Coordinates of C-alpha atoms in Angstrom, one line a residue:
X21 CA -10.8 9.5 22.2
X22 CA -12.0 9.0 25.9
X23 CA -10.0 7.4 28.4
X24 CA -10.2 3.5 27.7
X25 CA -12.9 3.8 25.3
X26 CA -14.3 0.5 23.5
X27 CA -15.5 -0.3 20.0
X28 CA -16.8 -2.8 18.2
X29 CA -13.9 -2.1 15.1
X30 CA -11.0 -0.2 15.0
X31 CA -9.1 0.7 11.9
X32 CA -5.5 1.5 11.4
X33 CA -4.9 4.7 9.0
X34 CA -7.5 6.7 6.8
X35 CA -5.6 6.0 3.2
X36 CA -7.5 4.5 0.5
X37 CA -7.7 1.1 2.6
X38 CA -8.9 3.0 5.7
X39 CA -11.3 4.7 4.5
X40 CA -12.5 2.4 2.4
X41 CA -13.2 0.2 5.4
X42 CA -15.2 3.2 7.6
X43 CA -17.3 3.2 4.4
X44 CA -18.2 -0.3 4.1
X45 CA -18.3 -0.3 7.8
X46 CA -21.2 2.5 8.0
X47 CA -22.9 0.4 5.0
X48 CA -23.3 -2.8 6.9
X49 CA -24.8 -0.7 9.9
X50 CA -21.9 -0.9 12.0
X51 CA -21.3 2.8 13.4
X52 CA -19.5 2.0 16.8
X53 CA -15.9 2.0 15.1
X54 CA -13.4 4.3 14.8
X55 CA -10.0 5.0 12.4
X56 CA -6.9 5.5 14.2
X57 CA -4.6 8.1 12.2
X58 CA -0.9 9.1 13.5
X59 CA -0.8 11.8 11.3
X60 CA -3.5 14.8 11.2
X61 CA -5.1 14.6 7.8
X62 CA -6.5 11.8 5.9
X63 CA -4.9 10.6 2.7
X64 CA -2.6 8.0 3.5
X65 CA 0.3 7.7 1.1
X66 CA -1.4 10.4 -1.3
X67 CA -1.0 12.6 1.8
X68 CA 2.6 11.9 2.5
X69 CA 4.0 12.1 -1.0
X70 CA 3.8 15.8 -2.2
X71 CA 6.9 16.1 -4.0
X72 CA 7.5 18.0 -7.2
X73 CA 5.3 16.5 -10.2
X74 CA 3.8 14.0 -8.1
X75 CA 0.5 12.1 -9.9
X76 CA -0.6 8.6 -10.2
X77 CA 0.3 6.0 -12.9
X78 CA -3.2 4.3 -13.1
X79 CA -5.9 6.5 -14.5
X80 CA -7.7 8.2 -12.6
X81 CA -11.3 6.5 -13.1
X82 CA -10.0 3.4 -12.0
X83 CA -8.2 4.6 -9.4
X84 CA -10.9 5.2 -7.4
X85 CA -13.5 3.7 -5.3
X86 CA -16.6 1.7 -7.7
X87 CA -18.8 3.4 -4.7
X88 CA -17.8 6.3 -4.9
X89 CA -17.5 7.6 -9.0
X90 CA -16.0 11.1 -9.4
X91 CA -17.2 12.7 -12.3
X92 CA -14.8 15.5 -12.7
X93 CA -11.3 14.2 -12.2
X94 CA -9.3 17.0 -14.4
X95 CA -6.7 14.1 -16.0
X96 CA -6.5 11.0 -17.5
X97 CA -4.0 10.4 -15.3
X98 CA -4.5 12.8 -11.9
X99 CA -2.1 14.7 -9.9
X100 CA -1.2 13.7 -5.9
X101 CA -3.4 17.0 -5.4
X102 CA -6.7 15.8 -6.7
X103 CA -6.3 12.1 -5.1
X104 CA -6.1 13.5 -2.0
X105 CA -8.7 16.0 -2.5
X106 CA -10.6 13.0 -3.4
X107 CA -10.4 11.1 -0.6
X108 CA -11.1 14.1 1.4
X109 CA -14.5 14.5 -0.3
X110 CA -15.2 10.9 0.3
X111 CA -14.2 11.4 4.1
X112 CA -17.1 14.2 3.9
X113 CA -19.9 12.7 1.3
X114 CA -20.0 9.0 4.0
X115 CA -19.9 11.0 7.0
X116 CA -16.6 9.8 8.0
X117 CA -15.9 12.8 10.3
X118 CA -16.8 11.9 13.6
X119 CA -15.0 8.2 13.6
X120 CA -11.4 9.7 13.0
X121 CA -9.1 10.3 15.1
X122 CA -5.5 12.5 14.5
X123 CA -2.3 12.5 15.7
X124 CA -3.3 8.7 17.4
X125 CA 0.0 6.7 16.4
X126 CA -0.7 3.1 17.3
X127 CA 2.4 2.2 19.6
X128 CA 1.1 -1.4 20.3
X129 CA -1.7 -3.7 19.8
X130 CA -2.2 -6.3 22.1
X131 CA -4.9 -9.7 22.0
X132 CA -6.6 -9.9 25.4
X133 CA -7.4 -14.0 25.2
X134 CA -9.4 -13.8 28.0
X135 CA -11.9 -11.1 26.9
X136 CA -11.4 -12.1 23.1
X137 CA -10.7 -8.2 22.4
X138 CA -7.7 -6.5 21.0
X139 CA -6.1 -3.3 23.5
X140 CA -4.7 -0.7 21.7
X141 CA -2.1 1.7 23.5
X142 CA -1.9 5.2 21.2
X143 CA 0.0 8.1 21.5
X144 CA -3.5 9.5 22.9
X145 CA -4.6 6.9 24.8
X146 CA -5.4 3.8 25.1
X147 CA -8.8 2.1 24.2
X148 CA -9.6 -1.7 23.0
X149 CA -11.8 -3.2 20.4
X150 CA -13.3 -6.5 19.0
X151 CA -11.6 -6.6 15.9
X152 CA -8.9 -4.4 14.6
X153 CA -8.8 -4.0 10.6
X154 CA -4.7 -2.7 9.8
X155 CA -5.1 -0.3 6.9
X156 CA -1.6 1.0 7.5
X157 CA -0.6 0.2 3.5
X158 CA 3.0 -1.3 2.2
X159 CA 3.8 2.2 0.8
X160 CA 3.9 4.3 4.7
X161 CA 7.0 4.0 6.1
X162 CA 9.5 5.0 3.9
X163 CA 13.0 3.3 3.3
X164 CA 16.5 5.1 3.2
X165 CA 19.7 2.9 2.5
X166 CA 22.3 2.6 5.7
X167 CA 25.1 4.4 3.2
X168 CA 28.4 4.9 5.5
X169 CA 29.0 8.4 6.0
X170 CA 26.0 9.9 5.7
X171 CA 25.4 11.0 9.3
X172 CA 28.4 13.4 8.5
X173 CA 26.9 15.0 5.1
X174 CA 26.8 18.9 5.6
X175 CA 24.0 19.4 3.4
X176 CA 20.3 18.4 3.2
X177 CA 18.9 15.2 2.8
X178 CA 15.1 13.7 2.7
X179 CA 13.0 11.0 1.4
X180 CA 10.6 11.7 -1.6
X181 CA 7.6 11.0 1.1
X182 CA 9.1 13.3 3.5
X183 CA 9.5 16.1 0.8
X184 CA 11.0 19.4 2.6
X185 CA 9.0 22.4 0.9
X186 CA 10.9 25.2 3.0
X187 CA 14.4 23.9 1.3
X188 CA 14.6 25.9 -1.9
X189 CA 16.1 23.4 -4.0
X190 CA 17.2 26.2 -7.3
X191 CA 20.7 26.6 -8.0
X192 CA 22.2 24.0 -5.8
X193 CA 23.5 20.7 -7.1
X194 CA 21.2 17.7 -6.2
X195 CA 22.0 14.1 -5.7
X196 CA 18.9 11.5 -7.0
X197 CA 19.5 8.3 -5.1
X198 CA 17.1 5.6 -7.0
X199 CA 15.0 5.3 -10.3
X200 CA 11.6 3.9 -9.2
X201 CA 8.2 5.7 -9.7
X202 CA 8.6 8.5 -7.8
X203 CA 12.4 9.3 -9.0
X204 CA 11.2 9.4 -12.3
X205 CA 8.6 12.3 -11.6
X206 CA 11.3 14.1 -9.6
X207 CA 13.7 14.1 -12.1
X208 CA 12.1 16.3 -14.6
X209 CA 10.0 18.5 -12.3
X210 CA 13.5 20.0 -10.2
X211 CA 16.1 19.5 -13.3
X212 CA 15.2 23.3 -14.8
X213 CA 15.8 24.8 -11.4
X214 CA 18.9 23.2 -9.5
X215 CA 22.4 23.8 -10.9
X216 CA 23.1 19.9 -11.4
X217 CA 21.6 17.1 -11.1
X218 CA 23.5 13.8 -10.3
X219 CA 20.8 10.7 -10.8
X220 CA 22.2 7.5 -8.9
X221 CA 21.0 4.7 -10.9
X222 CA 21.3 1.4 -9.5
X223 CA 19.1 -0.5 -11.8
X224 CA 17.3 1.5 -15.0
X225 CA 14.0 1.3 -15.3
X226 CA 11.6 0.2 -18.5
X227 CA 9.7 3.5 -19.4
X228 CA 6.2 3.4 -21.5
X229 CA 4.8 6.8 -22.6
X230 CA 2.6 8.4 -20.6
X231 CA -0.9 9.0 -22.1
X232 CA -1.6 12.2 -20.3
X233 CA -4.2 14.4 -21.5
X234 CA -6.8 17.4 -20.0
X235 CA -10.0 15.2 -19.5
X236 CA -12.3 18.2 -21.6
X237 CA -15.6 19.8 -19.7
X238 CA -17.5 17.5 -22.3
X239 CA -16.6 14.6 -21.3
X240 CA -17.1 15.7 -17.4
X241 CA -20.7 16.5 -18.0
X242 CA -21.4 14.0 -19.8
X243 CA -20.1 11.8 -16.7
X244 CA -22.3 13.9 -14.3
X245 CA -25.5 13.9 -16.3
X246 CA -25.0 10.1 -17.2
X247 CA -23.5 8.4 -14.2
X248 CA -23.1 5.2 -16.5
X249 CA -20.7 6.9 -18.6
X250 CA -18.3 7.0 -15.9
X251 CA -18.9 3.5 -15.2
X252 CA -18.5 2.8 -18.3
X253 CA -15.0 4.1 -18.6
X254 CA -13.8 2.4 -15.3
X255 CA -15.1 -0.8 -16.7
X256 CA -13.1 -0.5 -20.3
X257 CA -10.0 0.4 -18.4
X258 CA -10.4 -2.9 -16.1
X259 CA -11.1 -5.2 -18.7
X260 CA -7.9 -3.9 -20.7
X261 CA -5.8 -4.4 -17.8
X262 CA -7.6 -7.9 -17.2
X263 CA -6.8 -9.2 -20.4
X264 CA -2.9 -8.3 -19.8
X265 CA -2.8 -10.2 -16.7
X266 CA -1.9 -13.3 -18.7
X267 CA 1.5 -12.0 -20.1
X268 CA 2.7 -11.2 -16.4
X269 CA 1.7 -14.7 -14.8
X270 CA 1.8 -17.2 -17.5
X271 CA 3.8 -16.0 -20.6
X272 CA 6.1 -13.4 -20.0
X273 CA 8.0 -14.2 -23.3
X274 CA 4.8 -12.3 -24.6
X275 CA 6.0 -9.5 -23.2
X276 CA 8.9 -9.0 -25.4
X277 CA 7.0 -6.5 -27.8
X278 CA 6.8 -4.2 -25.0
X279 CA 9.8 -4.0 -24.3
X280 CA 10.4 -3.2 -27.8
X281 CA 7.8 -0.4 -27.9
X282 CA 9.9 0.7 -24.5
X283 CA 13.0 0.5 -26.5
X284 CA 11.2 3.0 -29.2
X285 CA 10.4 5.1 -26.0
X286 CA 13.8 5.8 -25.2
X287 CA 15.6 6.0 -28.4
X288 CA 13.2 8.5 -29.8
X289 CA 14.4 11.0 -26.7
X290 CA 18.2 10.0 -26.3
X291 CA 20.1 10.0 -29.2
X292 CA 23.3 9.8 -27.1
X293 CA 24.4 5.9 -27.7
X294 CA 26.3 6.0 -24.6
X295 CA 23.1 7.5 -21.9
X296 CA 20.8 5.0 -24.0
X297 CA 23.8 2.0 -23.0
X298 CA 23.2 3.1 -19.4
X299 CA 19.5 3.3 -19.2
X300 CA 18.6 0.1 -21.3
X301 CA 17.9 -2.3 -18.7
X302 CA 18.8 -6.2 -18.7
X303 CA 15.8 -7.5 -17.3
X304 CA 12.6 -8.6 -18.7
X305 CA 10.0 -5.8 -19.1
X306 CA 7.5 -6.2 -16.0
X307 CA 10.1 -8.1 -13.7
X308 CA 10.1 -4.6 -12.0
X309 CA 7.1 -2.2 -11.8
X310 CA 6.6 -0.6 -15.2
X311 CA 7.2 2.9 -15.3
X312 CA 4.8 5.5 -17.1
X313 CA 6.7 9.1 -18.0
X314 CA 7.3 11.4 -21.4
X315 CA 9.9 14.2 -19.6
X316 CA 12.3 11.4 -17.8
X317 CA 14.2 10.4 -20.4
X318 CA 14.3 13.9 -22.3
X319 CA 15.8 15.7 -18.7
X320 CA 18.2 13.2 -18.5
X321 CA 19.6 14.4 -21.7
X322 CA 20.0 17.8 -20.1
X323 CA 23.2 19.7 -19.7
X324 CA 23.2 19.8 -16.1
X325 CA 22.2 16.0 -15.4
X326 CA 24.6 13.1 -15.0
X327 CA 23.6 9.6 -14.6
X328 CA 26.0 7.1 -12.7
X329 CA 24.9 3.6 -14.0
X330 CA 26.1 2.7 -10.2
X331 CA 24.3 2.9 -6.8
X332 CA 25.3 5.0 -4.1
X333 CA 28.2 3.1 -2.3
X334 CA 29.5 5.9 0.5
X335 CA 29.6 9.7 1.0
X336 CA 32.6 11.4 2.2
X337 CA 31.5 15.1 3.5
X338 CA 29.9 16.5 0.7
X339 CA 31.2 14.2 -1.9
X340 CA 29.1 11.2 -3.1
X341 CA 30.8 8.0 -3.8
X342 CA 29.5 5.2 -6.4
X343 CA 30.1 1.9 -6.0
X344 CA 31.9 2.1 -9.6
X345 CA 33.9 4.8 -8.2
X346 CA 32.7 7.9 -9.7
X347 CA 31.8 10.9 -7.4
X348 CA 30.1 13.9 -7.0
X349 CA 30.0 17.1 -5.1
X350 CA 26.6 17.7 -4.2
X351 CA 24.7 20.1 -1.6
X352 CA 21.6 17.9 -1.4
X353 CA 20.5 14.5 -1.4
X354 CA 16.9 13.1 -2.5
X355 CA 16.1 9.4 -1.6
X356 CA 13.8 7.9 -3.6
X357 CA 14.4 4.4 -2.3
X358 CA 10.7 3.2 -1.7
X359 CA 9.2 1.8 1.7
X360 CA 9.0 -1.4 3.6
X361 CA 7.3 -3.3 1.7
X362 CA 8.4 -6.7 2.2
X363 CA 8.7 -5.9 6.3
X364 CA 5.8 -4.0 7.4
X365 CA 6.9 -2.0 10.6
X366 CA 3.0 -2.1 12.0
X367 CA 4.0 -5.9 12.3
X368 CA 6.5 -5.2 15.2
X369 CA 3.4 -3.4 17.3
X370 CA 1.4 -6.6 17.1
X371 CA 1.1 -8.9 19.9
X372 CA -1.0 -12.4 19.3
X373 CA -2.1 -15.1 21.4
X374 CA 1.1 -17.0 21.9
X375 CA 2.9 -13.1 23.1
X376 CA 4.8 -13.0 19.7
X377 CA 4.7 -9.8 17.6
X378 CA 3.4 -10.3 13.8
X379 CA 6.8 -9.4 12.9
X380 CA 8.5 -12.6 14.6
X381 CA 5.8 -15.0 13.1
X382 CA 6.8 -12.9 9.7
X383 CA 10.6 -13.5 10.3
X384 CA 10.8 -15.9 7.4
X385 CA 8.5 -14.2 5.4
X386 CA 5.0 -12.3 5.1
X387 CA 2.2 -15.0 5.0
X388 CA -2.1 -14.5 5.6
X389 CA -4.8 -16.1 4.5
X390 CA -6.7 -14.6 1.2
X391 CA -4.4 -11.9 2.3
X392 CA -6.2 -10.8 5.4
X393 CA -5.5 -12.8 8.5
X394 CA -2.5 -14.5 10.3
X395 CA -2.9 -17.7 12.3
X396 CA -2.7 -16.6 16.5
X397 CA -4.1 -13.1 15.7
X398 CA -7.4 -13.8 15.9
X399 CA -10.1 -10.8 14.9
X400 CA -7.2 -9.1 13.0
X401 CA -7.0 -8.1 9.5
X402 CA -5.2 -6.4 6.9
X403 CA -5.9 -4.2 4.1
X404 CA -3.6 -4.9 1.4
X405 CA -1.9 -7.5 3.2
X406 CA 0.8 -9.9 2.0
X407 CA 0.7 -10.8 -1.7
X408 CA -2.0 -8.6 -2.8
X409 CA -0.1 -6.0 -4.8
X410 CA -0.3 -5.5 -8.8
X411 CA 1.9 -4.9 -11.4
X412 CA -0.5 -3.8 -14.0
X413 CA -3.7 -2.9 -12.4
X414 CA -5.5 -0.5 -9.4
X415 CA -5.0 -1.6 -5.9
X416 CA -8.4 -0.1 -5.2
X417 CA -10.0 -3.1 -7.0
X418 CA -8.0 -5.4 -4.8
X419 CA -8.7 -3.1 -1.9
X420 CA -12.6 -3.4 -2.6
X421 CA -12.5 -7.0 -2.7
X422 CA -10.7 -7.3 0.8
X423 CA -13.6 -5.4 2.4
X424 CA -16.0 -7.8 1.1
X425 CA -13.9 -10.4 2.7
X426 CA -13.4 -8.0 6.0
X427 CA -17.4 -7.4 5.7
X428 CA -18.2 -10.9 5.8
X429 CA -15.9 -11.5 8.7
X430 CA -17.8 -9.1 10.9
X431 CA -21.4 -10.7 9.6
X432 CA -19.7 -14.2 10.6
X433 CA -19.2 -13.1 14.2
X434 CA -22.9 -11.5 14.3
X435 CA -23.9 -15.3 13.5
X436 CA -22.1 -16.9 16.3
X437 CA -23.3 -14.5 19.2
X438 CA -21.6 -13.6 22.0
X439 CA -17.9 -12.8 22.9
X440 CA -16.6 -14.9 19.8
X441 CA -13.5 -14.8 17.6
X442 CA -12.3 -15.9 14.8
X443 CA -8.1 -17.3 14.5
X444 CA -7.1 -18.1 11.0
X445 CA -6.1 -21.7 11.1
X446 CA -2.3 -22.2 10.5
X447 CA -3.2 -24.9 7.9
X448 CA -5.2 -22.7 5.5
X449 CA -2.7 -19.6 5.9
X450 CA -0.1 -22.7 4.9
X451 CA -2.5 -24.0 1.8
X452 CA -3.2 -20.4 0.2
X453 CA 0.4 -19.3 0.3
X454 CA 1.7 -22.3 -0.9
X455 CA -0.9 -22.0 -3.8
X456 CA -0.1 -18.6 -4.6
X457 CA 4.0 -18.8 -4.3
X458 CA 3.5 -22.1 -6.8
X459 CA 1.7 -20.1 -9.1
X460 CA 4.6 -17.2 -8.6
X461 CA 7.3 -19.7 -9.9
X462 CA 6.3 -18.9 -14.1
X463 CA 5.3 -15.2 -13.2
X464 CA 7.6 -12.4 -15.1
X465 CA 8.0 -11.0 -11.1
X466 CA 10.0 -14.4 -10.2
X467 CA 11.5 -15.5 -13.5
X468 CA 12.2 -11.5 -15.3
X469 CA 15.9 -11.4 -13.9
X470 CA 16.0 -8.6 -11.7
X471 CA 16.1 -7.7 -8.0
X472 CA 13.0 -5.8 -7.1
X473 CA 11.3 -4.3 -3.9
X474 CA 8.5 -7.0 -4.9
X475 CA 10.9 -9.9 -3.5
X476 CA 11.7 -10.2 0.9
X477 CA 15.0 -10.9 2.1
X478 CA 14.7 -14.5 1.7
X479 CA 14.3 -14.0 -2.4
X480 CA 10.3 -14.9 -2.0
X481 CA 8.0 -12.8 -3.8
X482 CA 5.4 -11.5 -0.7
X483 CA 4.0 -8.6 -2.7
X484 CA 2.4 -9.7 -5.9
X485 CA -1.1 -11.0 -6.5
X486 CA 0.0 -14.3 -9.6
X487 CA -3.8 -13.7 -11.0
X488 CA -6.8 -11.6 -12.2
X489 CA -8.8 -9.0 -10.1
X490 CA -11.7 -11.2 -11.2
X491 CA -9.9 -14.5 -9.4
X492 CA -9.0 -12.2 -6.1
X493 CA -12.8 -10.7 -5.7
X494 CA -14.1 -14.4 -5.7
X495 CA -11.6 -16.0 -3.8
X496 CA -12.6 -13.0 -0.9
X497 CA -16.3 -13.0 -1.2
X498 CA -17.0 -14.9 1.4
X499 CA -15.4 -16.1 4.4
X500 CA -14.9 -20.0 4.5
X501 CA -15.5 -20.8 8.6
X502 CA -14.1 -24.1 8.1
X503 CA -10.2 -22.3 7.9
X504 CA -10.8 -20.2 11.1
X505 CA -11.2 -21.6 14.4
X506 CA -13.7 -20.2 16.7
X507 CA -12.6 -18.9 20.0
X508 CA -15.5 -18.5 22.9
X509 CA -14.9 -16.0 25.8
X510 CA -15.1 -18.9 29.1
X511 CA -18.3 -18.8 31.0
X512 CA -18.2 -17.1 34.6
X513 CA -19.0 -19.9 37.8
X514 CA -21.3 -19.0 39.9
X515 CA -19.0 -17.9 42.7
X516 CA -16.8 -15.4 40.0
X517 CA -18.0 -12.5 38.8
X518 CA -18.5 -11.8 35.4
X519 CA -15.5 -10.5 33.1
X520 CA -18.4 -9.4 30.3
X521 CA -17.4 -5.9 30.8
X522 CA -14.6 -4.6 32.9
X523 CA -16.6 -2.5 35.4
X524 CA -13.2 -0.1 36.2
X525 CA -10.7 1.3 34.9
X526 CA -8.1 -0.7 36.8
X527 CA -10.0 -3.7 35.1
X528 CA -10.3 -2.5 31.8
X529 CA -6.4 -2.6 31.2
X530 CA -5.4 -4.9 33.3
X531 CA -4.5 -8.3 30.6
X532 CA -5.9 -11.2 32.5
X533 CA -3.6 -13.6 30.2
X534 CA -5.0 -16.7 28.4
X535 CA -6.4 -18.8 31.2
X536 CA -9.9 -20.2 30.6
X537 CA -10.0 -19.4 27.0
X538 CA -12.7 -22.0 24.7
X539 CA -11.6 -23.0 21.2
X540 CA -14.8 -25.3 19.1
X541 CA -14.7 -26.3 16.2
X542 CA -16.2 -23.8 13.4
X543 CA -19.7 -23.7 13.5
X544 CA -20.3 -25.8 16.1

């Protein structure tokens, strides 16, 4: 970037939600924008996470953008090597090229009230913009367990997003801390190759089948020659997933058949009475994310793996310690302990109106309205922001909806003119959460029994979306004026000069503070 450069937009990371954005951005005719990325590649999570057997659990023609239909995806459910060459070939097809910029970490983010702009201090300089859209994602900064001892562990240790591919990984005996999505990949793809494998289990997961299959080259041409087709398909795998939406938010006593089925699942592969004791789990099926896999349970039942029903409690050189007491000599550790979710660290390195970070107004919990904007950071958003996650579904469809709802937002400040800005009312950020944590109270995520990486520190759920796709897209169509107040750059005297547009350096990055600032009412 050049030195103090200015956009109209600036978006943070090039993952699904990123890009996404620089697409809809370039559709509505806005090309003076640019996407901020700390790493040098797009991709996003998809990027990050290239472990052994890694793939999605949402199939693949739904897990992608309506706008952008690929015809050719190889598997129902694709690998993390054709999501990312998707997104690549998205980057490419839009024209996304010349907005990106690598290896430009946002350090801090900072609200100028004076000029109503946001400055942005990166690892490669420092720029400012009108409004920033966060596109960062709940699943980038990954999450390893303070576990005394570990600082002295001789061996190797990494996080399932941080995957070390020069560590050869055969023969040597392996520690699994966790049994979330990406364990349950892991698992199976390393257990033929290391010596033993020693799979800390805090909680077990429910496990469905995995309906896997070779999409044939019939189908594909049919999708290329008959673009509807592929619609088509996305469309029956959205209304399926619609229709289940019920079970999860209103009547998760409904859900008892699946666990049954789940049940069938793992009997059919571990005949052992005393492995299937540890893996059933006590919980109602849903309460944590529902896992999708046909090798986990079968490598489980291998000669070289143990499961301890017991979370990782301390580790004393090279030996591992359970908090039931068992132990294990290991020469590597794997965490697959997810990412902070519930505690976003892009929320410490934003500064709002009142000189608080988004982090110390999310203290008591994650809270937005429509789950895009946070009262006293005005002309900031988020992509897949608090209490937009799914249990059942594609985030891309609740991606899509947020950038009609960040679209609108930028058409709303082309309507009021000028150096204008829109601050999210604290009262409607208070009304829409307190509607959707009231409508969390009956969900299977809240009532299911379990501890999951859904629910904050405080026990509230801040991840989870209690509805339909269909209810999110129309609740962010549009953006309602009358929950935002509208902030108006001040009017220069006569005998000042005009702050429009800092005509030095010096100027451009000094902060002037809030002095002078207008607030009107919405529309007026």
């Amino acid at each position: 970037m050049t030195e103090h450069e200015h956009v109209r937009v600036a978006v943070i990371g090039s993952g699904f939600g990123g890009l996404g954005a620089a697409v809809r951005l370039r559709r509505e005719g806005i090309t003076d924008f640019v996407v901020l990325e700390r790493a040098g590649s797009v991709g996003g999570t998809w990027r990050d996470n290239s472990y052994p057997g890694c793939a999605c659990d949402v199939p693949s023609h739904l897990y992608s953008f309506s706008f952008a239909p690929h015809p050719d995806w190889p598997r129902t459910f694709s690998g993390q090597e054709h999501i990312r060459a998707y997104l690549e070939h998205v980057t490419d097809v839009f024209g996304l090229r010349p907005h990106l910029r690598f290896d430009s970490e946002v350090k801090m983010m900072t609200w100028d009230q004076e000029k109503l702009r946001w400055g942005i201090e990166t690892s490669r300089g420092f720029l400012t913009a009108d409004v920033v859209v966060s596109a960062t994602g709940p699943l980038s900064d990954p999450k390893i367990p303070d576990i005394p001892g570990i600082d002295s562990f001789p061996g190797k240790v990494f996080h399932s997003a941080r995957w070390d591919h020069d560590y050869d990984l055969r023969g040597k005996r392996v520690a699994m801390i966790g049994t979330g999505a990406s364990a349950i990949q892991i698992v199976p793809a390393i257990q033929p190759d290391v010596s033993r494998l020693t799979l800390f289990q805090r909680t077990p997961p429910w496990v469905m089948p995995r309906v896997d299959r070779a999409i044939t080259g019939a189908e594909r041409w049919l999708h290329r020659q008959l673009p509807f087709t592929t619609q088509a398909r996305r469309g029956l795998l959205w209304g399926i997933r619609e229709l289940q939406v019920q079970a999860f938010t209103k009547r998760p006593d409904e859900l008892g058949l699946v666990e049954r089925l789940a049940g069938r699942n793992m009997a059919r592969a571990v005949r052992d009475p005393a492995l299937r004791a540890k893996l059933t789990p006590d919980y109602r099926i849903g309460c944590k994310r529902i896992l999708l896999s046909n090798t986990y349970y079968p490598a489980l039942t291998r000669a070289n793996v143990d499961v301890v029903a017991s979370g990782l409690a301390k580790i004393d050189g090279s030996t591992l310690v359970a908090a039931d007491g068992s132990t294990a000599e290991v020469d590597a550790i794997i965490f697959g302990t997810g990412f902070h979710v519930t505690d976003m660290p892009i929320a410490d390195r934003v500064v709002g109106t009142e000189g608080r970070t988004l982090a110390e107004v999310w203290r008591g919990g994650m809270k937005s309205l429509r789950g895009a904007t946070a009262a006293g950071f005005p002309n900031w958003m988020t992509i897949i922001g608090p209490n937009t996650g799914l249990g059942n579904s594609s985030m891309i469809l609740m991606i899509e909806s947020q950038l009609n709802y960040m679209a609108d937002y930028v058409r709303q400040l082309d309507v009021l003119g000028g150096r204008a800005a829109l601050d999210a009312r604290p009262a409607a950020v208070e009304g829409w959460n307190d509607k959707v944590q009231k409508r969390m109270l009956r969900t299977v995520w809240n009532t299911g029994g379990c501890t999951s990486w859904y629910l904050d520190a405080n026990g509230r759920n801040t991840t989870i979306w209690p509805g339909t796709t269909t209810e999110f897209r129309s609740a962010t169509r549009r953006v309602d004026l009358g929950e935002y107040e509208v902030l108006r750059a001040p009017k220069p005297s006569a005998t000042e000069p005009s702050t429009a547009e800092p005509s030095t350096p010096e100027s451009r990055t000094k902060n002037p503070g809030t002095k002078g600032t207008k607030k009107v009412e919405a529309g007026a």
